[in-house]
Short mmCIF file of C-alpha atoms in Angstrom, two decimals:
data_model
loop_
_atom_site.label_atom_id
_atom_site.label_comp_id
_atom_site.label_asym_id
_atom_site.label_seq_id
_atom_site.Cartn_x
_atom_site.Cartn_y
_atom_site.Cartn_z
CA UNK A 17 82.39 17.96 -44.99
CA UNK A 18 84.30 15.37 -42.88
CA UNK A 19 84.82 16.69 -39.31
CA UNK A 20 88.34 15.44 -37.67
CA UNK A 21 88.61 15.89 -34.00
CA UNK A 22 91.74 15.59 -32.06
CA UNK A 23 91.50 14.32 -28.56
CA UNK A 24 93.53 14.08 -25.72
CA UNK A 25 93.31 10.30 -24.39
CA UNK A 26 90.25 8.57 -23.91
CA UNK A 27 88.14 10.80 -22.00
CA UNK A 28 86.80 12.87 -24.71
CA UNK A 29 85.72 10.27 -27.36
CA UNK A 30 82.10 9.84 -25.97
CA UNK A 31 81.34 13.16 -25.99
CA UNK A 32 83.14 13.99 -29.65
CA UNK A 33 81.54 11.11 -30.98
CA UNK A 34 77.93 12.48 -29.51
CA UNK A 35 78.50 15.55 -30.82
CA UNK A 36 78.89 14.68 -34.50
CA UNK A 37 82.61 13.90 -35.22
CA UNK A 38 83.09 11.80 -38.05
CA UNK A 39 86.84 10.90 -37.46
CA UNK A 40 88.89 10.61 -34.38
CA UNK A 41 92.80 11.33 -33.95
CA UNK A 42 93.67 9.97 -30.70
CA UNK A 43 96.69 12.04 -29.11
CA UNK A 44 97.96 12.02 -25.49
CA UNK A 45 100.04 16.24 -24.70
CA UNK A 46 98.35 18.14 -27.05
CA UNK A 47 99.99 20.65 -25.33
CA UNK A 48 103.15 19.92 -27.29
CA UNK A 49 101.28 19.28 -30.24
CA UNK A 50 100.38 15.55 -29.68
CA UNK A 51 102.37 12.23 -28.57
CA UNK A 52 101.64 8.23 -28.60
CA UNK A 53 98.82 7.25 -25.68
CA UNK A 54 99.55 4.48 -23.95
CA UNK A 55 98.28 0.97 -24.87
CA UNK A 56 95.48 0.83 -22.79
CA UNK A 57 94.59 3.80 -23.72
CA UNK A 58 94.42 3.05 -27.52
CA UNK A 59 92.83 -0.19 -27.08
CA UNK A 60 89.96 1.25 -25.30
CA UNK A 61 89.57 4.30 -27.22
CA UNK A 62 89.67 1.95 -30.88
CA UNK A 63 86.67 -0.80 -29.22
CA UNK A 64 84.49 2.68 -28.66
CA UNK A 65 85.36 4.69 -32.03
CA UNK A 66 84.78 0.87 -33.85
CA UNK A 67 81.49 0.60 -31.72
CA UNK A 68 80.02 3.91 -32.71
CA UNK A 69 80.88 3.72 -36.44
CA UNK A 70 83.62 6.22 -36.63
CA UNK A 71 87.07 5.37 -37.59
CA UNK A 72 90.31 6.20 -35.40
CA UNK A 73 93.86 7.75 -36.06
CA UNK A 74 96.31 7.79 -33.51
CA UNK A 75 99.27 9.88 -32.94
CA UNK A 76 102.89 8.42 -33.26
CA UNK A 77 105.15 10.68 -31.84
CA UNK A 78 107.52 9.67 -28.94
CA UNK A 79 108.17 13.41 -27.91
CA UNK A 80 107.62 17.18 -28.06
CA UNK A 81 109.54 19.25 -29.73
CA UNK A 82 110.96 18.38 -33.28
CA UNK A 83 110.62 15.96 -35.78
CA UNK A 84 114.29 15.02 -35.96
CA UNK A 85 114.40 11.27 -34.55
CA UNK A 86 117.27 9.36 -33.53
CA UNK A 87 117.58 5.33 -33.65
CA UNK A 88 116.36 4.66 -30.35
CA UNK A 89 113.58 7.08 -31.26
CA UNK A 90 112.32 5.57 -33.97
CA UNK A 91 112.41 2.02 -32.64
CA UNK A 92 109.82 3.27 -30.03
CA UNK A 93 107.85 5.04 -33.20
CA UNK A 94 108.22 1.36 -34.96
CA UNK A 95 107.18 -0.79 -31.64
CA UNK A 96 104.11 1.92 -31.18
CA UNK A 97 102.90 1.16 -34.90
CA UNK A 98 103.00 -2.74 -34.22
CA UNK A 99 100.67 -2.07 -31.43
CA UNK A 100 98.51 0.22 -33.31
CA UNK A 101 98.20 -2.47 -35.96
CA UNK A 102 97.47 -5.32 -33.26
CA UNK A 103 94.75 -3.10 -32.25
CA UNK A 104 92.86 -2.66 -35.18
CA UNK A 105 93.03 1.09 -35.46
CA UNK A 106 92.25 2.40 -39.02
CA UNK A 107 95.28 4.85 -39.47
CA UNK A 108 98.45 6.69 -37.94
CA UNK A 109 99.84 9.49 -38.01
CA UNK A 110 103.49 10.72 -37.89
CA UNK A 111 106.61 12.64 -39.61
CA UNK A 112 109.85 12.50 -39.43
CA UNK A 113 112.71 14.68 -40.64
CA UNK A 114 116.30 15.83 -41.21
CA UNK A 115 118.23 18.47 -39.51
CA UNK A 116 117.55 20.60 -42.91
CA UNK A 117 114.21 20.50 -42.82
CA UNK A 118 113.62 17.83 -45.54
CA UNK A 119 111.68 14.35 -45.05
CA UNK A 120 113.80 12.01 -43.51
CA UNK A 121 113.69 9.38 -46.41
CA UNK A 122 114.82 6.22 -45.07
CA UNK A 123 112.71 7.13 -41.07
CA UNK A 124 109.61 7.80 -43.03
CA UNK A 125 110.20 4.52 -45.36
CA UNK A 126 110.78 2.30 -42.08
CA UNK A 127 107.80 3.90 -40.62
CA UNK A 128 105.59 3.74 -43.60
CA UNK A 129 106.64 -0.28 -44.36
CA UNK A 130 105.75 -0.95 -40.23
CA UNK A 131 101.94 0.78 -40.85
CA UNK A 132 100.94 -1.87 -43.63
CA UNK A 133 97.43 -2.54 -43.44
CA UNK A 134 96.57 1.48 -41.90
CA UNK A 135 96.10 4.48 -43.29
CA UNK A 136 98.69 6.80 -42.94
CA UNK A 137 98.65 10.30 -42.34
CA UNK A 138 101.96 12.65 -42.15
CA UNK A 139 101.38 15.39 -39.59
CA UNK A 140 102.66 19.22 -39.05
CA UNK A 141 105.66 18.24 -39.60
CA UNK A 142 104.63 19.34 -42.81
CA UNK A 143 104.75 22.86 -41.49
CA UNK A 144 108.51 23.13 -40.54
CA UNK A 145 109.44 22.09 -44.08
CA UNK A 146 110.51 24.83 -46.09
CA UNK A 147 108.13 25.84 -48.32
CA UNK A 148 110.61 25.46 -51.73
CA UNK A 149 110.86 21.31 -50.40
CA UNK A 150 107.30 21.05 -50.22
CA UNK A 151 106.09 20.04 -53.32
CA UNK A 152 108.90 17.95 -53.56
CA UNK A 153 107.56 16.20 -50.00
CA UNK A 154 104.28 16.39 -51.33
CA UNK A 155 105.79 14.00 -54.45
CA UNK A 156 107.72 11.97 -52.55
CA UNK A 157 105.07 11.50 -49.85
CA UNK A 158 102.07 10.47 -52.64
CA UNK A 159 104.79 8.34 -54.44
CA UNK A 160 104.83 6.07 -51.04
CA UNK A 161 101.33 5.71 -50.25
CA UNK A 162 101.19 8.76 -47.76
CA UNK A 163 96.99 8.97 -48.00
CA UNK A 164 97.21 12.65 -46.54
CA UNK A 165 99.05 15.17 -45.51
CA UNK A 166 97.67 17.57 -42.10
CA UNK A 167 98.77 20.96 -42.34
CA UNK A 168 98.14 24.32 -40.51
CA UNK A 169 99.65 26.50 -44.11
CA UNK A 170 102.31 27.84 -42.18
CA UNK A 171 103.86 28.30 -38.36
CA UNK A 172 100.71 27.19 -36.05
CA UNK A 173 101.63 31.05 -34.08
CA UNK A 174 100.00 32.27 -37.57
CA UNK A 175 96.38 32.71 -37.43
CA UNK A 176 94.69 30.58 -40.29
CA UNK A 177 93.19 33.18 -41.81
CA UNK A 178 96.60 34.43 -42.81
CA UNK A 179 97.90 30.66 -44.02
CA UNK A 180 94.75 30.38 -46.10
CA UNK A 181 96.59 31.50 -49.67
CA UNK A 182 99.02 29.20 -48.99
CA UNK A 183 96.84 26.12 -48.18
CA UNK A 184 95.12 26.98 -50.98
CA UNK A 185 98.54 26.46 -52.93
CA UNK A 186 99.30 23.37 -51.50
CA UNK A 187 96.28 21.88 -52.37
CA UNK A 188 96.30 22.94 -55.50
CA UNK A 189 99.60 21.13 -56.46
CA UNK A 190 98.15 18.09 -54.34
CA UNK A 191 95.26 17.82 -56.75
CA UNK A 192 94.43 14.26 -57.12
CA UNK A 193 98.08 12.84 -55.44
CA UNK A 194 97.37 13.01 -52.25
CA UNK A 195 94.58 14.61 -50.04
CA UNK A 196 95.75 18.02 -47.96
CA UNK A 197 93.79 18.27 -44.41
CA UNK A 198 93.89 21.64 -43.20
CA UNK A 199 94.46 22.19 -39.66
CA UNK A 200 95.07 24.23 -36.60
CA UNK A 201 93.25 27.27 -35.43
CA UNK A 202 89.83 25.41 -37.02
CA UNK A 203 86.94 26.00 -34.91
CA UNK A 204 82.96 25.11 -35.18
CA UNK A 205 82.59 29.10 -35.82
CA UNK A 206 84.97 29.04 -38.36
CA UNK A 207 84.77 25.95 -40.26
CA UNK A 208 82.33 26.39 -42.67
CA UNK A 209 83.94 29.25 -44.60
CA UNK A 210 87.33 28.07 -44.58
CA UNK A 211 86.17 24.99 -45.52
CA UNK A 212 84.55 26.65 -48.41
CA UNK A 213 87.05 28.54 -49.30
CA UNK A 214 89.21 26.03 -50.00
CA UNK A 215 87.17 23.61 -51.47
CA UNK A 216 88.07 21.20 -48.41
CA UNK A 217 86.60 17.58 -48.11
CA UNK A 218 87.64 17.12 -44.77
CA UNK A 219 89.13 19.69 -41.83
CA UNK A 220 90.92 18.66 -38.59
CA UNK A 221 90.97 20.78 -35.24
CA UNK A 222 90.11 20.24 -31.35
CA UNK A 223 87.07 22.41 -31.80
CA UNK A 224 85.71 21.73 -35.09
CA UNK A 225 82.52 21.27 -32.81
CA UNK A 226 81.04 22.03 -29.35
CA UNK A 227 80.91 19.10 -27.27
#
């Protein structure tokens, strides 16, 4: 099972990668959930990752808080994804939506066309969509060469034990369409059974091992 660890800047990349991480998503405040490092930051952290085998996905998020961008907000998500791209890292990962909780169709289509060449990844985001519009976003996300979706099942406040059913619905209607990475409250204790559980491939978390 693929092990995804989120990171806060550079600092713990050695040590993640030493410890057995097979995947790195680069973030600077996880405190607010995760926002875009710095260049420097992401240049150094993709030479290691590239160096040590592993492949890197960085955060694109110009702010806490929620997922409703304005213009100027989404130029800085677009000018970040250049530089991700100049940089050689593998994927990105972002979301954007509207005041009703829906994707944001024409943000996420801008965003998606400025990735070309990375993976991309929509985020938590995921989570504040209602769940009757998620397996539409699911669709509409597959349909424009979303790769996969991270998700915690539910409000991040619920344990994951409780957002287990529903992850296991969501992956469900994913089937082959796009892959679901479960997320969130995923820790090197608990991996192994929700991972089998729910048949996962890969998990995310910032403790999905000790290091």
């Amino acid at each position: 099972m693929l092990k995804e660890i989120a990171v806060e800047n550079y600092t713990s990349i050695p040590k993640a990668i030493a410890a057995g991480a097979d995947r790195i998503e680069l973030n600077d405040n996880l405190a607010v959930g995760g926002t875009t490092v710095s260049k420097g930051v992401m240049a150094e952290s993709t030479k290691y990752v590239h160096e040590h085998g592993r492949s890197l996905i960085t955060m694109i998020r110009p702010r806490g808080g929620n997922f409703v961008y304005n213009d100027v907000e989404l130029k800085i998500m677009e000018a970040d994804l250049f530089e991700a791209q100049a940089l050689g890292v593998d994927g990105v990962v972002f979301g954007a939506l509207t005041p009703a909780g829906a994707i944001d169709e024409d943000a996420m289509t801008s965003l998606i066309a400025a990735s070309a060449g990375m993976t991309v990844v929509f985020h938590m985001a995921f989570d504040a969509i209602p769940e009757t519009k998620q397996f539409a976003a699911i669709d509409w996300l597959a349909d424009h060469d979303v790769e996969r979706i991270l998700t915690h099942g539910g409000p991040l406040t619920t344990p994951i034990t409780d957002t287990l059913p529903r992850l296991q619905a969501i992956i469900n209607y994913a089937g082959d369409k796009i892959s679901i990475l479960p997320g969130g409250g995923i820790t090197n204790q608990n991996a192994a059974s929700i991972g089998e559980t729910l048949g996962a491939k890969a998990l995310h978390g910032t403790k999905l091992i000790a290091f």
